[in-house]
Amino acid sequence: MSKSYFEVYYEMFKNEKTKVLKSNGIILYSMMANQVGLSKRPENVKKYSDKNGNVFILFTERNAKSKLGISKKTFFDLKKMLKELGLINYEEQVSKKSGVSTPIYVIPYDVWVEKEMIEYNKFDFPDIE
């Protein structure tokens, strides 16, 4: 029996913005981030890159059910939350097809955190005297 594992971003459980995802959302994101590594493998990179060279993943509701045991609705709710947070990006399908996924672009967690810090520092805080 082969063992498989992936990195879970523990900080997401404490980050004010990402902790709303709860366990299922954080694990889903972590699985997606891990899958990027598979897409980048030399034998896969042509298949999982767009015309601009950006690497994407395919992750369907069937994947979510088999890997996480979550329902289709939960998967789509979490996927939407991940997109709203800016952790992933994808285009909605014009006509929904069960078991078919549009390319999902996963933003690396450290890149996302850095971007969030830049956004946070843009606020003009009043001087405290």
PDB file of N, CA, C and O in Angstrom, residues 9-80:
ATOM      1  N   TYR A   9      -1.669  23.873   5.565  1.00  0.00           N
ATOM      2  CA  TYR A   9      -1.209  25.174   6.030  1.00  0.00           C
ATOM      3  C   TYR A   9      -1.859  25.502   7.372  1.00  0.00           C
ATOM      4  O   TYR A   9      -2.943  26.076   7.444  1.00  0.00           O
ATOM      5  N   TYR A  10      -1.173  25.129   8.443  1.00  0.00           N
ATOM      6  CA  TYR A  10      -1.673  25.295   9.804  1.00  0.00           C
ATOM      7  C   TYR A  10      -2.048  26.749  10.104  1.00  0.00           C
ATOM      8  O   TYR A  10      -3.021  27.021  10.805  1.00  0.00           O
ATOM      9  N   GLU A  11      -1.294  27.677   9.549  1.00  0.00           N
ATOM     10  CA  GLU A  11      -1.549  29.095   9.797  1.00  0.00           C
ATOM     11  C   GLU A  11      -2.959  29.507   9.369  1.00  0.00           C
ATOM     12  O   GLU A  11      -3.522  30.464   9.894  1.00  0.00           O
ATOM     13  N   MET A  12      -3.530  28.780   8.412  1.00  0.00           N
ATOM     14  CA  MET A  12      -4.859  29.118   7.916  1.00  0.00           C
ATOM     15  C   MET A  12      -5.931  28.960   8.998  1.00  0.00           C
ATOM     16  O   MET A  12      -6.971  29.605   8.938  1.00  0.00           O
ATOM     17  N   PHE A  13      -5.687  28.097   9.971  1.00  0.00           N
ATOM     18  CA  PHE A  13      -6.641  27.906  11.060  1.00  0.00           C
ATOM     19  C   PHE A  13      -6.649  29.105  12.008  1.00  0.00           C
ATOM     20  O   PHE A  13      -7.595  29.311  12.753  1.00  0.00           O
ATOM     21  N   LYS A  14      -5.585  29.905  11.976  1.00  0.00           N
ATOM     22  CA  LYS A  14      -5.460  31.050  12.885  1.00  0.00           C
ATOM     23  C   LYS A  14      -5.650  32.387  12.178  1.00  0.00           C
ATOM     24  O   LYS A  14      -5.964  33.382  12.817  1.00  0.00           O
ATOM     25  N   ASN A  15      -5.443  32.423  10.877  1.00  0.00           N
ATOM     26  CA  ASN A  15      -5.579  33.655  10.113  1.00  0.00           C
ATOM     27  C   ASN A  15      -7.044  34.088  10.122  1.00  0.00           C
ATOM     28  O   ASN A  15      -7.940  33.297   9.841  1.00  0.00           O
ATOM     29  N   GLU A  16      -7.288  35.353  10.475  1.00  0.00           N
ATOM     30  CA  GLU A  16      -8.664  35.861  10.585  1.00  0.00           C
ATOM     31  C   GLU A  16      -9.475  35.679   9.303  1.00  0.00           C
ATOM     32  O   GLU A  16     -10.662  35.417   9.354  1.00  0.00           O
ATOM     33  N   LYS A  17      -8.840  35.825   8.156  1.00  0.00           N
ATOM     34  CA  LYS A  17      -9.564  35.705   6.889  1.00  0.00           C
ATOM     35  C   LYS A  17      -9.815  34.257   6.492  1.00  0.00           C
ATOM     36  O   LYS A  17     -10.865  33.933   5.961  1.00  0.00           O
ATOM     37  N   THR A  18      -8.838  33.382   6.712  1.00  0.00           N
ATOM     38  CA  THR A  18      -8.960  32.012   6.211  1.00  0.00           C
ATOM     39  C   THR A  18      -9.609  31.043   7.195  1.00  0.00           C
ATOM     40  O   THR A  18     -10.092  29.999   6.775  1.00  0.00           O
ATOM     41  N   LYS A  19      -9.659  31.388   8.466  1.00  0.00           N
ATOM     42  CA  LYS A  19     -10.234  30.432   9.416  1.00  0.00           C
ATOM     43  C   LYS A  19     -11.733  30.227   9.199  1.00  0.00           C
ATOM     44  O   LYS A  19     -12.285  29.237   9.646  1.00  0.00           O
ATOM     45  N   VAL A  20     -12.379  31.123   8.442  1.00  0.00           N
ATOM     46  CA  VAL A  20     -13.799  30.940   8.114  1.00  0.00           C
ATOM     47  C   VAL A  20     -14.016  29.707   7.232  1.00  0.00           C
ATOM     48  O   VAL A  20     -15.120  29.185   7.149  1.00  0.00           O
ATOM     49  N   LEU A  21     -12.952  29.245   6.584  1.00  0.00           N
ATOM     50  CA  LEU A  21     -13.046  28.064   5.728  1.00  0.00           C
ATOM     51  C   LEU A  21     -13.264  26.787   6.539  1.00  0.00           C
ATOM     52  O   LEU A  21     -13.713  25.781   6.004  1.00  0.00           O
ATOM     53  N   LYS A  22     -12.887  26.833   7.803  1.00  0.00           N
ATOM     54  CA  LYS A  22     -12.928  25.680   8.701  1.00  0.00           C
ATOM     55  C   LYS A  22     -12.080  24.552   8.122  1.00  0.00           C
ATOM     56  O   LYS A  22     -11.361  24.729   7.152  1.00  0.00           O
ATOM     57  N   SER A  23     -12.145  23.415   8.712  1.00  0.00           N
ATOM     58  CA  SER A  23     -11.261  22.297   8.338  1.00  0.00           C
ATOM     59  C   SER A  23     -11.420  21.867   6.886  1.00  0.00           C
ATOM     60  O   SER A  23     -10.428  21.716   6.166  1.00  0.00           O
ATOM     61  N   ASN A  24     -12.656  21.647   6.443  1.00  0.00           N
ATOM     62  CA  ASN A  24     -12.858  21.159   5.073  1.00  0.00           C
ATOM     63  C   ASN A  24     -12.288  22.109   4.028  1.00  0.00           C
ATOM     64  O   ASN A  24     -11.664  21.680   3.062  1.00  0.00           O
ATOM     65  N   GLY A  25     -12.491  23.396   4.203  1.00  0.00           N
ATOM     66  CA  GLY A  25     -11.994  24.365   3.234  1.00  0.00           C
ATOM     67  C   GLY A  25     -10.485  24.473   3.233  1.00  0.00           C
ATOM     68  O   GLY A  25      -9.857  24.594   2.180  1.00  0.00           O
ATOM     69  N   ILE A  26      -9.896  24.424   4.415  1.00  0.00           N
ATOM     70  CA  ILE A  26      -8.437  24.508   4.524  1.00  0.00           C
ATOM     71  C   ILE A  26      -7.795  23.258   3.931  1.00  0.00           C
ATOM     72  O   ILE A  26      -6.814  23.340   3.199  1.00  0.00           O
ATOM     73  N   ILE A  27      -8.389  22.116   4.204  1.00  0.00           N
ATOM     74  CA  ILE A  27      -7.858  20.873   3.633  1.00  0.00           C
ATOM     75  C   ILE A  27      -8.065  20.850   2.125  1.00  0.00           C
ATOM     76  O   ILE A  27      -7.164  20.440   1.381  1.00  0.00           O
ATOM     77  N   LEU A  28      -9.213  21.312   1.638  1.00  0.00           N
ATOM     78  CA  LEU A  28      -9.447  21.378   0.191  1.00  0.00           C
ATOM     79  C   LEU A  28      -8.399  22.266  -0.475  1.00  0.00           C
ATOM     80  O   LEU A  28      -7.796  21.873  -1.477  1.00  0.00           O
ATOM     81  N   TYR A  29      -8.165  23.454   0.083  1.00  0.00           N
ATOM     82  CA  TYR A  29      -7.149  24.335  -0.482  1.00  0.00           C
ATOM     83  C   TYR A  29      -5.783  23.657  -0.463  1.00  0.00           C
ATOM     84  O   TYR A  29      -5.042  23.710  -1.449  1.00  0.00           O
ATOM     85  N   SER A  30      -5.443  23.033   0.645  1.00  0.00           N
ATOM     86  CA  SER A  30      -4.143  22.364   0.768  1.00  0.00           C
ATOM     87  C   SER A  30      -4.000  21.255  -0.270  1.00  0.00           C
ATOM     88  O   SER A  30      -2.928  21.084  -0.858  1.00  0.00           O
ATOM     89  N   MET A  31      -5.078  20.511  -0.513  1.00  0.00           N
ATOM     90  CA  MET A  31      -5.046  19.461  -1.539  1.00  0.00           C
ATOM     91  C   MET A  31      -4.847  20.074  -2.921  1.00  0.00           C
ATOM     92  O   MET A  31      -4.081  19.557  -3.735  1.00  0.00           O
ATOM     93  N   MET A  32      -5.544  21.171  -3.172  1.00  0.00           N
ATOM     94  CA  MET A  32      -5.407  21.843  -4.463  1.00  0.00           C
ATOM     95  C   MET A  32      -3.978  22.362  -4.646  1.00  0.00           C
ATOM     96  O   MET A  32      -3.397  22.215  -5.722  1.00  0.00           O
ATOM     97  N   ALA A  33      -3.428  22.973  -3.602  1.00  0.00           N
ATOM     98  CA  ALA A  33      -2.057  23.494  -3.676  1.00  0.00           C
ATOM     99  C   ALA A  33      -1.070  22.360  -3.932  1.00  0.00           C
ATOM    100  O   ALA A  33      -0.126  22.514  -4.712  1.00  0.00           O
ATOM    101  N   ASN A  34      -1.303  21.225  -3.320  1.00  0.00           N
ATOM    102  CA  ASN A  34      -0.450  20.058  -3.532  1.00  0.00           C
ATOM    103  C   ASN A  34      -0.557  19.570  -4.975  1.00  0.00           C
ATOM    104  O   ASN A  34       0.434  19.177  -5.584  1.00  0.00           O
ATOM    105  N   GLN A  35      -1.756  19.610  -5.522  1.00  0.00           N
ATOM    106  CA  GLN A  35      -1.969  19.125  -6.885  1.00  0.00           C
ATOM    107  C   GLN A  35      -1.231  19.973  -7.916  1.00  0.00           C
ATOM    108  O   GLN A  35      -0.892  19.486  -8.993  1.00  0.00           O
ATOM    109  N   VAL A  36      -0.952  21.230  -7.589  1.00  0.00           N
ATOM    110  CA  VAL A  36      -0.180  22.090  -8.497  1.00  0.00           C
ATOM    111  C   VAL A  36       1.175  21.448  -8.773  1.00  0.00           C
ATOM    112  O   VAL A  36       1.662  21.460  -9.901  1.00  0.00           O
ATOM    113  N   GLY A  37       1.775  20.878  -7.746  1.00  0.00           N
ATOM    114  CA  GLY A  37       3.060  20.204  -7.915  1.00  0.00           C
ATOM    115  C   GLY A  37       2.984  19.078  -8.924  1.00  0.00           C
ATOM    116  O   GLY A  37       3.914  18.866  -9.713  1.00  0.00           O
ATOM    117  N   LEU A  38       1.873  18.361  -8.931  1.00  0.00           N
ATOM    118  CA  LEU A  38       1.688  17.284  -9.910  1.00  0.00           C
ATOM    119  C   LEU A  38       1.535  17.854 -11.316  1.00  0.00           C
ATOM    120  O   LEU A  38       2.040  17.294 -12.284  1.00  0.00           O
ATOM    121  N   SER A  39       0.824  18.985 -11.415  1.00  0.00           N
ATOM    122  CA  SER A  39       0.643  19.628 -12.723  1.00  0.00           C
ATOM    123  C   SER A  39       1.956  20.141 -13.288  1.00  0.00           C
ATOM    124  O   SER A  39       2.129  20.227 -14.503  1.00  0.00           O
ATOM    125  N   LYS A  40       2.903  20.489 -12.410  1.00  0.00           N
ATOM    126  CA  LYS A  40       4.190  21.051 -12.843  1.00  0.00           C
ATOM    127  C   LYS A  40       5.203  19.981 -13.245  1.00  0.00           C
ATOM    128  O   LYS A  40       6.258  20.317 -13.775  1.00  0.00           O
ATOM    129  N   ARG A  41       4.899  18.728 -13.002  1.00  0.00           N
ATOM    130  CA  ARG A  41       5.838  17.668 -13.386  1.00  0.00           C
ATOM    131  C   ARG A  41       6.064  17.726 -14.887  1.00  0.00           C
ATOM    132  O   ARG A  41       5.142  18.017 -15.663  1.00  0.00           O
ATOM    133  N   PRO A  42       7.292  17.443 -15.327  1.00  0.00           N
ATOM    134  CA  PRO A  42       7.618  17.542 -16.755  1.00  0.00           C
ATOM    135  C   PRO A  42       6.644  16.772 -17.663  1.00  0.00           C
ATOM    136  O   PRO A  42       6.293  17.267 -18.731  1.00  0.00           O
ATOM    137  N   GLU A  43       6.203  15.613 -17.229  1.00  0.00           N
ATOM    138  CA  GLU A  43       5.291  14.823 -18.060  1.00  0.00           C
ATOM    139  C   GLU A  43       3.869  15.386 -18.087  1.00  0.00           C
ATOM    140  O   GLU A  43       3.051  14.998 -18.921  1.00  0.00           O
ATOM    141  N   ASN A  44       3.542  16.330 -17.203  1.00  0.00           N
ATOM    142  CA  ASN A  44       2.185  16.884 -17.122  1.00  0.00           C
ATOM    143  C   ASN A  44       2.081  18.352 -17.505  1.00  0.00           C
ATOM    144  O   ASN A  44       0.989  18.837 -17.794  1.00  0.00           O
ATOM    145  N   VAL A  45       3.193  19.069 -17.487  1.00  0.00           N
ATOM    146  CA  VAL A  45       3.150  20.525 -17.593  1.00  0.00           C
ATOM    147  C   VAL A  45       2.482  21.027 -18.883  1.00  0.00           C
ATOM    148  O   VAL A  45       1.765  22.031 -18.852  1.00  0.00           O
ATOM    149  N   LYS A  46       2.668  20.358 -19.986  1.00  0.00           N
ATOM    150  CA  LYS A  46       2.016  20.810 -21.230  1.00  0.00           C
ATOM    151  C   LYS A  46       0.503  20.662 -21.146  1.00  0.00           C
ATOM    152  O   LYS A  46      -0.236  21.522 -21.614  1.00  0.00           O
ATOM    153  N   LYS A  47       0.060  19.581 -20.533  1.00  0.00           N
ATOM    154  CA  LYS A  47      -1.380  19.305 -20.407  1.00  0.00           C
ATOM    155  C   LYS A  47      -2.065  20.267 -19.437  1.00  0.00           C
ATOM    156  O   LYS A  47      -3.230  20.605 -19.603  1.00  0.00           O
ATOM    157  N   TYR A  48      -1.327  20.702 -18.403  1.00  0.00           N
ATOM    158  CA  TYR A  48      -1.914  21.524 -17.343  1.00  0.00           C
ATOM    159  C   TYR A  48      -1.366  22.950 -17.314  1.00  0.00           C
ATOM    160  O   TYR A  48      -1.244  23.551 -16.256  1.00  0.00           O
ATOM    161  N   SER A  49      -1.061  23.477 -18.491  1.00  0.00           N
ATOM    162  CA  SER A  49      -0.637  24.874 -18.619  1.00  0.00           C
ATOM    163  C   SER A  49      -1.503  25.537 -19.679  1.00  0.00           C
ATOM    164  O   SER A  49      -1.853  24.918 -20.684  1.00  0.00           O
ATOM    165  N   ASP A  50      -1.826  26.809 -19.445  1.00  0.00           N
ATOM    166  CA  ASP A  50      -2.608  27.530 -20.440  1.00  0.00           C
ATOM    167  C   ASP A  50      -1.682  28.145 -21.489  1.00  0.00           C
ATOM    168  O   ASP A  50      -0.462  27.968 -21.432  1.00  0.00           O
ATOM    169  N   LYS A  51      -2.250  28.884 -22.417  1.00  0.00           N
ATOM    170  CA  LYS A  51      -1.455  29.452 -23.519  1.00  0.00           C
ATOM    171  C   LYS A  51      -0.418  30.462 -23.034  1.00  0.00           C
ATOM    172  O   LYS A  51       0.538  30.754 -23.729  1.00  0.00           O
ATOM    173  N   ASN A  52      -0.594  30.989 -21.815  1.00  0.00           N
ATOM    174  CA  ASN A  52       0.367  31.941 -21.241  1.00  0.00           C
ATOM    175  C   ASN A  52       1.411  31.253 -20.362  1.00  0.00           C
ATOM    176  O   ASN A  52       2.243  31.927 -19.754  1.00  0.00           O
ATOM    177  N   GLY A  53       1.328  29.934 -20.262  1.00  0.00           N
ATOM    178  CA  GLY A  53       2.284  29.188 -19.452  1.00  0.00           C
ATOM    179  C   GLY A  53       1.911  29.070 -17.984  1.00  0.00           C
ATOM    180  O   GLY A  53       2.695  28.564 -17.184  1.00  0.00           O
ATOM    181  N   ASN A  54       0.719  29.549 -17.623  1.00  0.00           N
ATOM    182  CA  ASN A  54       0.257  29.443 -16.233  1.00  0.00           C
ATOM    183  C   ASN A  54      -0.216  28.026 -15.951  1.00  0.00           C
ATOM    184  O   ASN A  54      -1.013  27.470 -16.709  1.00  0.00           O
ATOM    185  N   VAL A  55       0.255  27.461 -14.861  1.00  0.00           N
ATOM    186  CA  VAL A  55      -0.113  26.093 -14.489  1.00  0.00           C
ATOM    187  C   VAL A  55      -1.439  26.114 -13.741  1.00  0.00           C
ATOM    188  O   VAL A  55      -1.679  26.979 -12.904  1.00  0.00           O
ATOM    189  N   PHE A  56      -2.294  25.158 -14.056  1.00  0.00           N
ATOM    190  CA  PHE A  56      -3.589  25.034 -13.399  1.00  0.00           C
ATOM    191  C   PHE A  56      -3.804  23.589 -12.973  1.00  0.00           C
ATOM    192  O   PHE A  56      -3.018  22.707 -13.310  1.00  0.00           O
ATOM    193  N   ILE A  57      -4.877  23.379 -12.217  1.00  0.00           N
ATOM    194  CA  ILE A  57      -5.279  22.029 -11.834  1.00  0.00           C
ATOM    195  C   ILE A  57      -6.713  21.811 -12.280  1.00  0.00           C
ATOM    196  O   ILE A  57      -7.430  22.763 -12.602  1.00  0.00           O
ATOM    197  N   LEU A  58      -7.121  20.574 -12.304  1.00  0.00           N
ATOM    198  CA  LEU A  58      -8.517  20.210 -12.498  1.00  0.00           C
ATOM    199  C   LEU A  58      -8.945  19.487 -11.233  1.00  0.00           C
ATOM    200  O   LEU A  58      -8.265  18.566 -10.778  1.00  0.00           O
ATOM    201  N   PHE A  59     -10.024  19.938 -10.626  1.00  0.00           N
ATOM    202  CA  PHE A  59     -10.505  19.344  -9.383  1.00  0.00           C
ATOM    203  C   PHE A  59     -12.028  19.390  -9.438  1.00  0.00           C
ATOM    204  O   PHE A  59     -12.617  20.456  -9.339  1.00  0.00           O
ATOM    205  N   THR A  60     -12.647  18.239  -9.610  1.00  0.00           N
ATOM    206  CA  THR A  60     -14.105  18.170  -9.773  1.00  0.00           C
ATOM    207  C   THR A  60     -14.791  17.866  -8.448  1.00  0.00           C
ATOM    208  O   THR A  60     -14.150  17.508  -7.462  1.00  0.00           O
ATOM    209  N   GLU A  61     -16.119  17.984  -8.470  1.00  0.00           N
ATOM    210  CA  GLU A  61     -16.889  17.603  -7.282  1.00  0.00           C
ATOM    211  C   GLU A  61     -16.727  16.113  -6.983  1.00  0.00           C
ATOM    212  O   GLU A  61     -16.783  15.692  -5.837  1.00  0.00           O
ATOM    213  N   ARG A  62     -16.478  15.320  -8.012  1.00  0.00           N
ATOM    214  CA  ARG A  62     -16.217  13.886  -7.798  1.00  0.00           C
ATOM    215  C   ARG A  62     -14.917  13.682  -7.032  1.00  0.00           C
ATOM    216  O   ARG A  62     -14.831  12.833  -6.151  1.00  0.00           O
ATOM    217  N   ASN A  63     -13.878  14.469  -7.382  1.00  0.00           N
ATOM    218  CA  ASN A  63     -12.621  14.429  -6.623  1.00  0.00           C
ATOM    219  C   ASN A  63     -12.875  14.765  -5.157  1.00  0.00           C
ATOM    220  O   ASN A  63     -12.360  14.096  -4.261  1.00  0.00           O
ATOM    221  N   ALA A  64     -13.646  15.811  -4.947  1.00  0.00           N
ATOM    222  CA  ALA A  64     -13.924  16.264  -3.582  1.00  0.00           C
ATOM    223  C   ALA A  64     -14.667  15.199  -2.787  1.00  0.00           C
ATOM    224  O   ALA A  64     -14.357  14.960  -1.626  1.00  0.00           O
ATOM    225  N   LYS A  65     -15.625  14.556  -3.426  1.00  0.00           N
ATOM    226  CA  LYS A  65     -16.387  13.511  -2.738  1.00  0.00           C
ATOM    227  C   LYS A  65     -15.504  12.312  -2.407  1.00  0.00           C
ATOM    228  O   LYS A  65     -15.521  11.807  -1.291  1.00  0.00           O
ATOM    229  N   SER A  66     -14.680  11.881  -3.366  1.00  0.00           N
ATOM    230  CA  SER A  66     -13.860  10.699  -3.125  1.00  0.00           C
ATOM    231  C   SER A  66     -12.692  10.978  -2.181  1.00  0.00           C
ATOM    232  O   SER A  66     -12.326  10.135  -1.375  1.00  0.00           O
ATOM    233  N   LYS A  67     -12.112  12.176  -2.247  1.00  0.00           N
ATOM    234  CA  LYS A  67     -10.937  12.482  -1.428  1.00  0.00           C
ATOM    235  C   LYS A  67     -11.279  13.065  -0.065  1.00  0.00           C
ATOM    236  O   LYS A  67     -10.567  12.830   0.907  1.00  0.00           O
ATOM    237  N   LEU A  68     -12.350  13.847   0.005  1.00  0.00           N
ATOM    238  CA  LEU A  68     -12.707  14.524   1.251  1.00  0.00           C
ATOM    239  C   LEU A  68     -14.027  14.050   1.851  1.00  0.00           C
ATOM    240  O   LEU A  68     -14.329  14.375   2.989  1.00  0.00           O
ATOM    241  N   GLY A  69     -14.825  13.359   1.045  1.00  0.00           N
ATOM    242  CA  GLY A  69     -16.128  12.909   1.534  1.00  0.00           C
ATOM    243  C   GLY A  69     -17.124  14.041   1.708  1.00  0.00           C
ATOM    244  O   GLY A  69     -18.007  13.973   2.558  1.00  0.00           O
ATOM    245  N   ILE A  70     -16.983  15.109   0.902  1.00  0.00           N
ATOM    246  CA  ILE A  70     -17.919  16.226   1.001  1.00  0.00           C
ATOM    247  C   ILE A  70     -18.890  16.210  -0.167  1.00  0.00           C
ATOM    248  O   ILE A  70     -18.607  15.678  -1.227  1.00  0.00           O
ATOM    249  N   SER A  71     -20.027  16.800   0.049  1.00  0.00           N
ATOM    250  CA  SER A  71     -21.073  16.831  -0.975  1.00  0.00           C
ATOM    251  C   SER A  71     -20.718  17.824  -2.081  1.00  0.00           C
ATOM    252  O   SER A  71     -19.848  18.686  -1.915  1.00  0.00           O
ATOM    253  N   LYS A  72     -21.444  17.707  -3.178  1.00  0.00           N
ATOM    254  CA  LYS A  72     -21.268  18.612  -4.316  1.00  0.00           C
ATOM    255  C   LYS A  72     -21.515  20.064  -3.876  1.00  0.00           C
ATOM    256  O   LYS A  72     -20.744  20.955  -4.197  1.00  0.00           O
ATOM    257  N   LYS A  73     -22.575  20.281  -3.101  1.00  0.00           N
ATOM    258  CA  LYS A  73     -22.907  21.631  -2.636  1.00  0.00           C
ATOM    259  C   LYS A  73     -21.792  22.190  -1.755  1.00  0.00           C
ATOM    260  O   LYS A  73     -21.379  23.335  -1.925  1.00  0.00           O
ATOM    261  N   THR A  74     -21.310  21.383  -0.827  1.00  0.00           N
ATOM    262  CA  THR A  74     -20.218  21.831   0.050  1.00  0.00           C
ATOM    263  C   THR A  74     -18.986  22.179  -0.773  1.00  0.00           C
ATOM    264  O   THR A  74     -18.337  23.199  -0.537  1.00  0.00           O
ATOM    265  N   PHE A  75     -18.669  21.333  -1.752  1.00  0.00           N
ATOM    266  CA  PHE A  75     -17.513  21.600  -2.613  1.00  0.00           C
ATOM    267  C   PHE A  75     -17.656  22.939  -3.316  1.00  0.00           C
ATOM    268  O   PHE A  75     -16.745  23.771  -3.291  1.00  0.00           O
ATOM    269  N   PHE A  76     -18.802  23.181  -3.927  1.00  0.00           N
ATOM    270  CA  PHE A  76     -18.984  24.428  -4.665  1.00  0.00           C
ATOM    271  C   PHE A  76     -19.011  25.641  -3.733  1.00  0.00           C
ATOM    272  O   PHE A  76     -18.507  26.705  -4.082  1.00  0.00           O
ATOM    273  N   ASP A  77     -19.572  25.476  -2.534  1.00  0.00           N
ATOM    274  CA  ASP A  77     -19.558  26.566  -1.548  1.00  0.00           C
ATOM    275  C   ASP A  77     -18.122  26.898  -1.140  1.00  0.00           C
ATOM    276  O   ASP A  77     -17.740  28.066  -1.076  1.00  0.00           O
ATOM    277  N   LEU A  78     -17.328  25.858  -0.849  1.00  0.00           N
ATOM    278  CA  LEU A  78     -15.939  26.076  -0.439  1.00  0.00           C
ATOM    279  C   LEU A  78     -15.107  26.653  -1.584  1.00  0.00           C
ATOM    280  O   LEU A  78     -14.286  27.553  -1.374  1.00  0.00           O
ATOM    281  N   LYS A  79     -15.334  26.155  -2.778  1.00  0.00           N
ATOM    282  CA  LYS A  79     -14.609  26.652  -3.953  1.00  0.00           C
ATOM    283  C   LYS A  79     -14.897  28.142  -4.153  1.00  0.00           C
ATOM    284  O   LYS A  79     -13.983  28.931  -4.407  1.00  0.00           O
ATOM    285  N   LYS A  80     -16.152  28.534  -3.970  1.00  0.00           N
ATOM    286  CA  LYS A  80     -16.537  29.942  -4.100  1.00  0.00           C
ATOM    287  C   LYS A  80     -15.853  30.777  -3.016  1.00  0.00           C
ATOM    288  O   LYS A  80     -15.347  31.869  -3.292  1.00  0.00           O
TER     289      LYS A  80
END
